[in-house]
PDB file of C-alpha atoms in Angstrom:
ATOM      1  CA  UNK A 145     -25.634  17.044 -26.308  1.00  0.00           C
ATOM      2  CA  UNK A 146     -29.217  17.866 -27.256  1.00  0.00           C
ATOM      3  CA  UNK A 147     -32.104  15.741 -26.042  1.00  0.00           C
ATOM      4  CA  UNK A 148     -35.545  16.902 -27.229  1.00  0.00           C
ATOM      5  CA  UNK A 149     -38.415  17.282 -24.793  1.00  0.00           C
ATOM      6  CA  UNK A 150     -41.564  16.054 -26.508  1.00  0.00           C
ATOM      7  CA  UNK A 151     -45.067  17.038 -25.433  1.00  0.00           C
ATOM      8  CA  UNK A 152     -47.732  14.780 -26.898  1.00  0.00           C
ATOM      9  CA  UNK A 153     -51.263  15.968 -27.535  1.00  0.00           C
ATOM     10  CA  UNK A 154     -53.421  12.868 -27.974  1.00  0.00           C
ATOM     11  CA  UNK A 155     -57.095  12.972 -28.840  1.00  0.00           C
ATOM     12  CA  UNK A 156     -59.684  10.310 -28.194  1.00  0.00           C
ATOM     13  CA  UNK A 157     -58.266   6.802 -28.708  1.00  0.00           C
ATOM     14  CA  UNK A 158     -54.834   7.812 -30.007  1.00  0.00           C
ATOM     15  CA  UNK A 159     -51.398   6.680 -28.926  1.00  0.00           C
ATOM     16  CA  UNK A 160     -47.864   6.913 -30.284  1.00  0.00           C
ATOM     17  CA  UNK A 161     -46.526   3.777 -31.951  1.00  0.00           C
ATOM     18  CA  UNK A 162     -43.094   2.703 -30.623  1.00  0.00           C
ATOM     19  CA  UNK A 163     -41.758   2.487 -34.176  1.00  0.00           C
ATOM     20  CA  UNK A 164     -42.929   5.808 -35.523  1.00  0.00           C
ATOM     21  CA  UNK A 165     -41.526   7.527 -38.573  1.00  0.00           C
ATOM     22  CA  UNK A 166     -38.568   9.874 -38.156  1.00  0.00           C
ATOM     23  CA  UNK A 167     -39.517  13.492 -38.732  1.00  0.00           C
ATOM     24  CA  UNK A 168     -37.885  16.143 -40.865  1.00  0.00           C
ATOM     25  CA  UNK A 169     -37.200  19.300 -38.849  1.00  0.00           C
ATOM     26  CA  UNK A 170     -38.182  21.655 -41.636  1.00  0.00           C
ATOM     27  CA  UNK A 171     -39.054  25.305 -41.183  1.00  0.00           C
ATOM     28  CA  UNK A 172     -41.362  25.093 -44.195  1.00  0.00           C
ATOM     29  CA  UNK A 173     -44.881  23.965 -43.317  1.00  0.00           C
ATOM     30  CA  UNK A 174     -45.736  21.133 -45.686  1.00  0.00           C
ATOM     31  CA  UNK A 175     -47.239  17.685 -45.572  1.00  0.00           C
ATOM     32  CA  UNK A 176     -44.782  14.859 -46.165  1.00  0.00           C
ATOM     33  CA  UNK A 177     -45.126  11.086 -46.260  1.00  0.00           C
ATOM     34  CA  UNK A 178     -42.519   8.514 -45.301  1.00  0.00           C
ATOM     35  CA  UNK A 179     -42.778   4.711 -45.090  1.00  0.00           C
ATOM     36  CA  UNK A 180     -42.356   2.790 -41.853  1.00  0.00           C
ATOM     37  CA  UNK A 181     -43.129  -0.731 -40.666  1.00  0.00           C
ATOM     38  CA  UNK A 182     -46.461  -0.944 -38.864  1.00  0.00           C
ATOM     39  CA  UNK A 183     -46.081  -4.267 -37.038  1.00  0.00           C
ATOM     40  CA  UNK A 184     -44.573  -3.624 -33.575  1.00  0.00           C
ATOM     41  CA  UNK A 185     -42.674  -6.895 -33.451  1.00  0.00           C
ATOM     42  CA  UNK A 186     -41.481  -6.303 -37.026  1.00  0.00           C
ATOM     43  CA  UNK A 187     -42.614  -9.781 -38.017  1.00  0.00           C
ATOM     44  CA  UNK A 188     -43.798  -8.625 -41.418  1.00  0.00           C
ATOM     45  CA  UNK A 189     -42.694  -6.269 -44.157  1.00  0.00           C
ATOM     46  CA  UNK A 190     -45.990  -4.379 -44.299  1.00  0.00           C
ATOM     47  CA  UNK A 191     -45.397  -0.636 -44.335  1.00  0.00           C
ATOM     48  CA  UNK A 192     -47.417   2.532 -44.766  1.00  0.00           C
ATOM     49  CA  UNK A 193     -46.568   6.099 -45.667  1.00  0.00           C
ATOM     50  CA  UNK A 194     -47.514   8.299 -42.733  1.00  0.00           C
ATOM     51  CA  UNK A 195     -48.198  11.950 -43.470  1.00  0.00           C
ATOM     52  CA  UNK A 196     -46.766  14.545 -41.138  1.00  0.00           C
ATOM     53  CA  UNK A 197     -46.083  18.256 -41.037  1.00  0.00           C
ATOM     54  CA  UNK A 198     -43.560  20.294 -39.076  1.00  0.00           C
ATOM     55  CA  UNK A 199     -43.933  23.982 -38.286  1.00  0.00           C
ATOM     56  CA  UNK A 200     -41.126  26.007 -36.712  1.00  0.00           C
ATOM     57  CA  UNK A 201     -42.953  29.061 -35.360  1.00  0.00           C
ATOM     58  CA  UNK A 202     -40.168  30.691 -33.369  1.00  0.00           C
ATOM     59  CA  UNK A 203     -38.511  27.327 -32.768  1.00  0.00           C
ATOM     60  CA  UNK A 204     -34.991  27.414 -31.367  1.00  0.00           C
ATOM     61  CA  UNK A 205     -33.440  23.978 -31.737  1.00  0.00           C
ATOM     62  CA  UNK A 206     -31.181  24.010 -28.689  1.00  0.00           C
ATOM     63  CA  UNK A 207     -33.113  22.500 -25.774  1.00  0.00           C
ATOM     64  CA  UNK A 208     -36.534  23.470 -27.079  1.00  0.00           C
ATOM     65  CA  UNK A 209     -39.560  21.160 -27.058  1.00  0.00           C
ATOM     66  CA  UNK A 210     -41.619  19.440 -29.711  1.00  0.00           C
ATOM     67  CA  UNK A 211     -45.392  19.773 -29.509  1.00  0.00           C
ATOM     68  CA  UNK A 212     -46.637  16.588 -31.156  1.00  0.00           C
ATOM     69  CA  UNK A 213     -50.221  16.158 -32.299  1.00  0.00           C
ATOM     70  CA  UNK A 214     -50.845  12.440 -32.713  1.00  0.00           C
ATOM     71  CA  UNK A 215     -53.835  12.598 -35.005  1.00  0.00           C
ATOM     72  CA  UNK A 216     -57.377  11.410 -34.572  1.00  0.00           C
ATOM     73  CA  UNK A 217     -59.876   9.242 -36.424  1.00  0.00           C
ATOM     74  CA  UNK A 218     -59.839  11.532 -39.478  1.00  0.00           C
ATOM     75  CA  UNK A 219     -57.626  13.059 -42.154  1.00  0.00           C
ATOM     76  CA  UNK A 220     -54.897  15.329 -40.801  1.00  0.00           C
ATOM     77  CA  UNK A 221     -55.776  18.449 -42.828  1.00  0.00           C
ATOM     78  CA  UNK A 222     -58.422  19.659 -40.401  1.00  0.00           C
ATOM     79  CA  UNK A 223     -55.962  19.441 -37.506  1.00  0.00           C
ATOM     80  CA  UNK A 224     -53.068  21.433 -38.963  1.00  0.00           C
ATOM     81  CA  UNK A 225     -54.102  24.573 -37.154  1.00  0.00           C
ATOM     82  CA  UNK A 226     -55.142  23.284 -33.731  1.00  0.00           C
ATOM     83  CA  UNK A 227     -55.582  26.432 -31.671  1.00  0.00           C
ATOM     84  CA  UNK A 228     -53.542  25.271 -28.679  1.00  0.00           C
ATOM     85  CA  UNK A 229     -50.538  24.633 -30.927  1.00  0.00           C
ATOM     86  CA  UNK A 230     -50.746  27.849 -32.912  1.00  0.00           C
ATOM     87  CA  UNK A 231     -51.362  29.984 -29.828  1.00  0.00           C
ATOM     88  CA  UNK A 232     -48.659  28.471 -27.623  1.00  0.00           C
ATOM     89  CA  UNK A 233     -46.014  27.145 -30.011  1.00  0.00           C
ATOM     90  CA  UNK A 234     -44.240  30.523 -30.271  1.00  0.00           C
ATOM     91  CA  UNK A 235     -44.472  31.048 -26.492  1.00  0.00           C
ATOM     92  CA  UNK A 236     -42.723  27.727 -25.891  1.00  0.00           C
ATOM     93  CA  UNK A 237     -40.414  28.207 -28.889  1.00  0.00           C
ATOM     94  CA  UNK A 238     -41.524  24.716 -29.860  1.00  0.00           C
ATOM     95  CA  UNK A 239     -41.386  22.720 -33.062  1.00  0.00           C
ATOM     96  CA  UNK A 240     -44.965  21.787 -33.970  1.00  0.00           C
ATOM     97  CA  UNK A 241     -45.320  18.250 -35.306  1.00  0.00           C
ATOM     98  CA  UNK A 242     -48.620  16.991 -36.729  1.00  0.00           C
ATOM     99  CA  UNK A 243     -48.850  13.260 -37.464  1.00  0.00           C
ATOM    100  CA  UNK A 244     -51.700  11.577 -39.332  1.00  0.00           C
ATOM    101  CA  UNK A 245     -52.838   8.365 -37.687  1.00  0.00           C
ATOM    102  CA  UNK A 246     -52.533   5.224 -39.769  1.00  0.00           C
ATOM    103  CA  UNK A 247     -55.633   3.965 -41.585  1.00  0.00           C
ATOM    104  CA  UNK A 248     -56.907   7.566 -41.892  1.00  0.00           C
ATOM    105  CA  UNK A 249     -56.565  10.194 -44.586  1.00  0.00           C
ATOM    106  CA  UNK A 250     -53.784   9.077 -46.920  1.00  0.00           C
ATOM    107  CA  UNK A 251     -51.812   7.156 -44.276  1.00  0.00           C
ATOM    108  CA  UNK A 252     -53.024   3.672 -45.143  1.00  0.00           C
ATOM    109  CA  UNK A 253     -51.098   0.444 -45.840  1.00  0.00           C
ATOM    110  CA  UNK A 254     -51.597  -1.844 -48.841  1.00  0.00           C
ATOM    111  CA  UNK A 255     -51.939   1.070 -51.258  1.00  0.00           C
ATOM    112  CA  UNK A 256     -55.555   2.049 -50.658  1.00  0.00           C
ATOM    113  CA  UNK A 257     -58.270   2.211 -48.027  1.00  0.00           C
ATOM    114  CA  UNK A 258     -60.232  -0.454 -49.902  1.00  0.00           C
ATOM    115  CA  UNK A 259     -57.358  -2.931 -49.614  1.00  0.00           C
ATOM    116  CA  UNK A 260     -56.471  -1.939 -46.043  1.00  0.00           C
ATOM    117  CA  UNK A 261     -60.024  -2.547 -44.798  1.00  0.00           C
ATOM    118  CA  UNK A 262     -60.807  -5.522 -47.027  1.00  0.00           C
ATOM    119  CA  UNK A 263     -60.670  -8.456 -44.614  1.00  0.00           C
ATOM    120  CA  UNK A 264     -59.624  -9.661 -41.173  1.00  0.00           C
ATOM    121  CA  UNK A 265     -56.023 -10.161 -42.298  1.00  0.00           C
ATOM    122  CA  UNK A 266     -55.469  -6.560 -43.377  1.00  0.00           C
ATOM    123  CA  UNK A 267     -57.601  -5.193 -40.551  1.00  0.00           C
ATOM    124  CA  UNK A 268     -55.340  -7.037 -38.121  1.00  0.00           C
ATOM    125  CA  UNK A 269     -52.793  -4.229 -38.452  1.00  0.00           C
ATOM    126  CA  UNK A 270     -55.418  -1.950 -36.900  1.00  0.00           C
ATOM    127  CA  UNK A 271     -55.200  -3.901 -33.629  1.00  0.00           C
ATOM    128  CA  UNK A 272     -55.434  -1.727 -30.528  1.00  0.00           C
ATOM    129  CA  UNK A 273     -52.481  -3.559 -28.969  1.00  0.00           C
ATOM    130  CA  UNK A 274     -50.359  -1.738 -31.573  1.00  0.00           C
ATOM    131  CA  UNK A 275     -52.138   1.613 -31.584  1.00  0.00           C
ATOM    132  CA  UNK A 276     -55.494   2.960 -30.512  1.00  0.00           C
ATOM    133  CA  UNK A 277     -56.239   4.193 -34.011  1.00  0.00           C
ATOM    134  CA  UNK A 278     -59.902   3.631 -34.828  1.00  0.00           C
ATOM    135  CA  UNK A 279     -61.769   2.482 -37.880  1.00  0.00           C
ATOM    136  CA  UNK A 280     -64.807   3.424 -35.880  1.00  0.00           C
ATOM    137  CA  UNK A 281     -67.385   0.742 -36.608  1.00  0.00           C
ATOM    138  CA  UNK A 282     -64.934  -2.151 -36.777  1.00  0.00           C
ATOM    139  CA  UNK A 283     -63.178  -1.154 -33.554  1.00  0.00           C
ATOM    140  CA  UNK A 284     -66.427  -0.886 -31.602  1.00  0.00           C
ATOM    141  CA  UNK A 285     -67.089  -4.470 -32.621  1.00  0.00           C
ATOM    142  CA  UNK A 286     -63.595  -5.884 -32.168  1.00  0.00           C
ATOM    143  CA  UNK A 287     -62.395  -4.103 -29.054  1.00  0.00           C
ATOM    144  CA  UNK A 288     -63.994  -0.928 -27.747  1.00  0.00           C
ATOM    145  CA  UNK A 289     -67.666  -1.380 -26.996  1.00  0.00           C
ATOM    146  CA  UNK A 290     -69.491   1.955 -26.821  1.00  0.00           C
ATOM    147  CA  UNK A 291     -73.091   1.321 -25.709  1.00  0.00           C
ATOM    148  CA  UNK A 292     -75.077   4.366 -26.787  1.00  0.00           C
ATOM    149  CA  UNK A 293     -78.831   4.626 -26.418  1.00  0.00           C
ATOM    150  CA  UNK A 294     -81.557   6.787 -24.933  1.00  0.00           C
ATOM    151  CA  UNK A 295     -84.978   6.377 -23.374  1.00  0.00           C
ATOM    152  CA  UNK A 296     -87.988   8.668 -23.212  1.00  0.00           C
ATOM    153  CA  UNK A 297     -86.510  10.685 -20.354  1.00  0.00           C
ATOM    154  CA  UNK A 298     -83.257  11.527 -22.171  1.00  0.00           C
ATOM    155  CA  UNK A 299     -84.346  13.137 -25.429  1.00  0.00           C
ATOM    156  CA  UNK A 300     -87.226  14.417 -27.506  1.00  0.00           C
ATOM    157  CA  UNK A 301     -86.513  11.705 -30.091  1.00  0.00           C
ATOM    158  CA  UNK A 302     -87.981   8.224 -30.320  1.00  0.00           C
ATOM    159  CA  UNK A 303     -86.850   5.829 -27.597  1.00  0.00           C
ATOM    160  CA  UNK A 304     -83.831   3.795 -28.728  1.00  0.00           C
ATOM    161  CA  UNK A 305     -82.218   1.843 -25.865  1.00  0.00           C
ATOM    162  CA  UNK A 306     -78.946   0.030 -26.460  1.00  0.00           C
ATOM    163  CA  UNK A 307     -79.488  -3.644 -27.245  1.00  0.00           C
ATOM    164  CA  UNK A 308     -76.489  -5.940 -26.750  1.00  0.00           C
ATOM    165  CA  UNK A 309     -78.057  -8.813 -28.701  1.00  0.00           C
ATOM    166  CA  UNK A 310     -78.612  -6.590 -31.730  1.00  0.00           C
ATOM    167  CA  UNK A 311     -75.099  -5.162 -31.437  1.00  0.00           C
ATOM    168  CA  UNK A 312     -73.558  -8.643 -31.418  1.00  0.00           C
ATOM    169  CA  UNK A 313     -75.633  -9.753 -34.410  1.00  0.00           C
ATOM    170  CA  UNK A 314     -74.671  -6.622 -36.349  1.00  0.00           C
ATOM    171  CA  UNK A 315     -70.961  -7.098 -35.648  1.00  0.00           C
ATOM    172  CA  UNK A 316     -71.068 -10.728 -36.738  1.00  0.00           C
ATOM    173  CA  UNK A 317     -72.892  -9.947 -39.967  1.00  0.00           C
ATOM    174  CA  UNK A 318     -70.754  -6.899 -40.808  1.00  0.00           C
ATOM    175  CA  UNK A 319     -67.245  -8.008 -39.795  1.00  0.00           C
ATOM    176  CA  UNK A 320     -67.438 -11.623 -38.665  1.00  0.00           C
ATOM    177  CA  UNK A 321     -66.362 -10.746 -35.120  1.00  0.00           C
ATOM    178  CA  UNK A 322     -68.096 -10.826 -31.750  1.00  0.00           C
ATOM    179  CA  UNK A 323     -67.786  -7.850 -29.370  1.00  0.00           C
ATOM    180  CA  UNK A 324     -65.686  -8.177 -26.220  1.00  0.00           C
ATOM    181  CA  UNK A 325     -67.259  -5.659 -23.839  1.00  0.00           C
ATOM    182  CA  UNK A 326     -64.487  -5.758 -21.222  1.00  0.00           C
ATOM    183  CA  UNK A 327     -61.451  -6.189 -23.498  1.00  0.00           C
ATOM    184  CA  UNK A 328     -60.071  -2.667 -23.011  1.00  0.00           C
ATOM    185  CA  UNK A 329     -59.974  -2.759 -19.223  1.00  0.00           C
ATOM    186  CA  UNK A 330     -58.737  -6.355 -19.186  1.00  0.00           C
ATOM    187  CA  UNK A 331     -55.932  -5.892 -21.733  1.00  0.00           C
ATOM    188  CA  UNK A 332     -54.658  -2.522 -20.554  1.00  0.00           C
ATOM    189  CA  UNK A 333     -55.310  -3.116 -16.856  1.00  0.00           C
ATOM    190  CA  UNK A 334     -57.121   0.146 -16.212  1.00  0.00           C
ATOM    191  CA  UNK A 335     -59.753  -1.015 -13.757  1.00  0.00           C
ATOM    192  CA  UNK A 336     -58.036   1.356 -11.313  1.00  0.00           C
ATOM    193  CA  UNK A 337     -56.465   3.977 -13.568  1.00  0.00           C
ATOM    194  CA  UNK A 338     -55.102   6.035 -10.664  1.00  0.00           C
ATOM    195  CA  UNK A 339     -53.219   3.057  -9.260  1.00  0.00           C
ATOM    196  CA  UNK A 340     -51.774   2.182 -12.670  1.00  0.00           C
ATOM    197  CA  UNK A 341     -50.683   5.737 -13.461  1.00  0.00           C
ATOM    198  CA  UNK A 342     -49.149   6.253 -10.041  1.00  0.00           C
ATOM    199  CA  UNK A 343     -46.763   3.378 -10.740  1.00  0.00           C
ATOM    200  CA  UNK A 344     -45.400   4.492 -14.097  1.00  0.00           C
ATOM    201  CA  UNK A 345     -46.933   7.739 -15.384  1.00  0.00           C
ATOM    202  CA  UNK A 346     -45.556  11.270 -15.314  1.00  0.00           C
ATOM    203  CA  UNK A 347     -46.213  14.688 -16.839  1.00  0.00           C
ATOM    204  CA  UNK A 348     -49.854  14.212 -17.833  1.00  0.00           C
ATOM    205  CA  UNK A 349     -52.677  16.749 -17.775  1.00  0.00           C
ATOM    206  CA  UNK A 350     -56.200  15.341 -17.727  1.00  0.00           C
ATOM    207  CA  UNK A 351     -58.384  18.221 -18.884  1.00  0.00           C
ATOM    208  CA  UNK A 352     -62.138  17.787 -18.470  1.00  0.00           C
ATOM    209  CA  UNK A 353     -65.085  20.079 -19.012  1.00  0.00           C
ATOM    210  CA  UNK A 354     -67.934  18.729 -16.926  1.00  0.00           C
ATOM    211  CA  UNK A 355     -70.446  19.775 -19.597  1.00  0.00           C
ATOM    212  CA  UNK A 356     -68.851  17.088 -21.804  1.00  0.00           C
ATOM    213  CA  UNK A 357     -70.616  13.721 -21.313  1.00  0.00           C
ATOM    214  CA  UNK A 358     -67.251  11.958 -21.737  1.00  0.00           C
ATOM    215  CA  UNK A 359     -66.083  13.554 -18.487  1.00  0.00           C
ATOM    216  CA  UNK A 360     -67.904  10.920 -16.410  1.00  0.00           C
ATOM    217  CA  UNK A 361     -65.207   8.468 -17.489  1.00  0.00           C
ATOM    218  CA  UNK A 362     -62.348  10.919 -17.092  1.00  0.00           C
ATOM    219  CA  UNK A 363     -59.679  11.364 -14.448  1.00  0.00           C
ATOM    220  CA  UNK A 364     -61.076  14.207 -12.342  1.00  0.00           C
ATOM    221  CA  UNK A 365     -58.633  14.243  -9.414  1.00  0.00           C
ATOM    222  CA  UNK A 366     -54.844  14.612  -9.303  1.00  0.00           C
ATOM    223  CA  UNK A 367     -52.977  11.315  -9.314  1.00  0.00           C
ATOM    224  CA  UNK A 368     -49.598  12.771  -8.296  1.00  0.00           C
ATOM    225  CA  UNK A 369     -47.670  16.041  -8.416  1.00  0.00           C
ATOM    226  CA  UNK A 370     -46.943  15.520 -12.122  1.00  0.00           C
ATOM    227  CA  UNK A 371     -50.193  13.789 -13.161  1.00  0.00           C
ATOM    228  CA  UNK A 372     -52.810  16.447 -12.653  1.00  0.00           C
ATOM    229  CA  UNK A 373     -56.499  16.891 -13.376  1.00  0.00           C
ATOM    230  CA  UNK A 374     -57.943  20.229 -14.454  1.00  0.00           C
ATOM    231  CA  UNK A 375     -61.708  20.425 -14.635  1.00  0.00           C
ATOM    232  CA  UNK A 376     -64.215  23.190 -15.246  1.00  0.00           C
ATOM    233  CA  UNK A 377     -67.962  23.174 -14.713  1.00  0.00           C
ATOM    234  CA  UNK A 378     -68.849  24.770 -18.055  1.00  0.00           C
ATOM    235  CA  UNK A 379     -66.205  23.258 -20.313  1.00  0.00           C
ATOM    236  CA  UNK A 380     -67.168  21.127 -23.312  1.00  0.00           C
ATOM    237  CA  UNK A 381     -65.272  18.552 -25.363  1.00  0.00           C
ATOM    238  CA  UNK A 382     -61.751  19.822 -26.282  1.00  0.00           C
ATOM    239  CA  UNK A 383     -62.846  23.432 -25.764  1.00  0.00           C
ATOM    240  CA  UNK A 384     -59.516  24.409 -24.211  1.00  0.00           C
ATOM    241  CA  UNK A 385     -57.726  23.263 -27.385  1.00  0.00           C
ATOM    242  CA  UNK A 386     -59.654  25.635 -29.647  1.00  0.00           C
ATOM    243  CA  UNK A 387     -58.204  28.903 -30.941  1.00  0.00           C
ATOM    244  CA  UNK A 388     -58.192  31.840 -28.538  1.00  0.00           C
ATOM    245  CA  UNK A 389     -60.913  34.440 -29.059  1.00  0.00           C
ATOM    246  CA  UNK A 390     -61.431  37.903 -27.625  1.00  0.00           C
ATOM    247  CA  UNK A 391     -64.808  36.868 -26.226  1.00  0.00           C
ATOM    248  CA  UNK A 392     -63.527  33.737 -24.445  1.00  0.00           C
ATOM    249  CA  UNK A 393     -64.983  33.479 -20.920  1.00  0.00           C
ATOM    250  CA  UNK A 394     -62.604  34.148 -18.048  1.00  0.00           C
ATOM    251  CA  UNK A 395     -62.730  30.550 -16.792  1.00  0.00           C
ATOM    252  CA  UNK A 396     -61.532  29.281 -20.195  1.00  0.00           C
ATOM    253  CA  UNK A 397     -58.694  31.802 -20.320  1.00  0.00           C
ATOM    254  CA  UNK A 398     -57.607  30.746 -16.832  1.00  0.00           C
ATOM    255  CA  UNK A 399     -57.811  27.042 -17.677  1.00  0.00           C
ATOM    256  CA  UNK A 400     -55.574  27.416 -20.732  1.00  0.00           C
ATOM    257  CA  UNK A 401     -53.094  29.531 -18.791  1.00  0.00           C
ATOM    258  CA  UNK A 402     -52.930  26.943 -16.017  1.00  0.00           C
ATOM    259  CA  UNK A 403     -52.260  24.193 -18.556  1.00  0.00           C
ATOM    260  CA  UNK A 404     -49.488  26.064 -20.340  1.00  0.00           C
ATOM    261  CA  UNK A 405     -47.793  27.043 -17.066  1.00  0.00           C
ATOM    262  CA  UNK A 406     -47.727  23.388 -16.033  1.00  0.00           C
ATOM    263  CA  UNK A 407     -46.125  22.484 -19.362  1.00  0.00           C
ATOM    264  CA  UNK A 408     -43.582  25.300 -18.963  1.00  0.00           C
ATOM    265  CA  UNK A 409     -42.671  23.921 -15.532  1.00  0.00           C
ATOM    266  CA  UNK A 410     -42.064  20.474 -17.052  1.00  0.00           C
ATOM    267  CA  UNK A 411     -39.733  21.956 -19.657  1.00  0.00           C
ATOM    268  CA  UNK A 412     -37.902  24.042 -17.054  1.00  0.00           C
ATOM    269  CA  UNK A 413     -37.379  21.007 -14.808  1.00  0.00           C
ATOM    270  CA  UNK A 414     -36.132  18.953 -17.759  1.00  0.00           C
ATOM    271  CA  UNK A 415     -33.620  21.613 -18.781  1.00  0.00           C
ATOM    272  CA  UNK A 416     -32.435  21.967 -15.184  1.00  0.00           C
ATOM    273  CA  UNK A 417     -31.901  18.212 -14.982  1.00  0.00           C
ATOM    274  CA  UNK A 418     -29.852  18.308 -18.193  1.00  0.00           C
ATOM    275  CA  UNK A 419     -27.633  21.045 -16.806  1.00  0.00           C
ATOM    276  CA  UNK A 420     -27.158  19.026 -13.632  1.00  0.00           C
ATOM    277  CA  UNK A 421     -25.964  16.101 -15.730  1.00  0.00           C
ATOM    278  CA  UNK A 422     -23.741  18.385 -17.850  1.00  0.00           C
ATOM    279  CA  UNK A 423     -25.724  17.386 -20.951  1.00  0.00           C
ATOM    280  CA  UNK A 424     -26.930  20.843 -21.989  1.00  0.00           C
TER     281      UNK A 424
END
């Protein structure tokens, strides 16, 4: 009996829908689209064709993993050759699976982006309770507040502090919704992310470069033996996921190697467990 081990590579604000499209295990790299229902409770017949691509670079089907890229807030084409996948897929003998997030690229419901983003009814299928896919401006109004501003000490540009009153007025005039600044932490219960993850999480690497401003909100310390934090002083946003280069600094080479060895240990443990259950 073969049970696949899937490694998910999410980017900012992405998550796997529980009713995702089945994938074709093709050795030919091509983009395909298949329809699936996008409402998690299946209370409607709204569907969208989700583009995906599979690459079998040295993949051996028996007890080998899938590396799944879950898409970001953009078309999938630019992500088809993510360096981490291309560099490590053959080493892991993994099937590489790239999935375009709904409402981006060509993976939109209702036939077109214009229809999908037309009003509150169609935008409702973009709800973060279903998936953390972003239509950037709308989502910052409806769910994920991102206060960004700067004063005279932060930049050479004109002072532009964040103004909540202006943000609320803009959201109301643009989308007819009022921001909920604390919705994310309230809904997902992440006021204490370490406590939450300790209760149910496993096999997660939190990779942070401290030169990335986002790192201040990251998980910078290990949560458990299988939920680990890897941080580097000089690293920038997603730098460890870029393609390997001959002139990569030693710290970056070591960070990538540490990450891939952790993933290899997960796969090894999984395969050992299968053998112990006589399921290999």
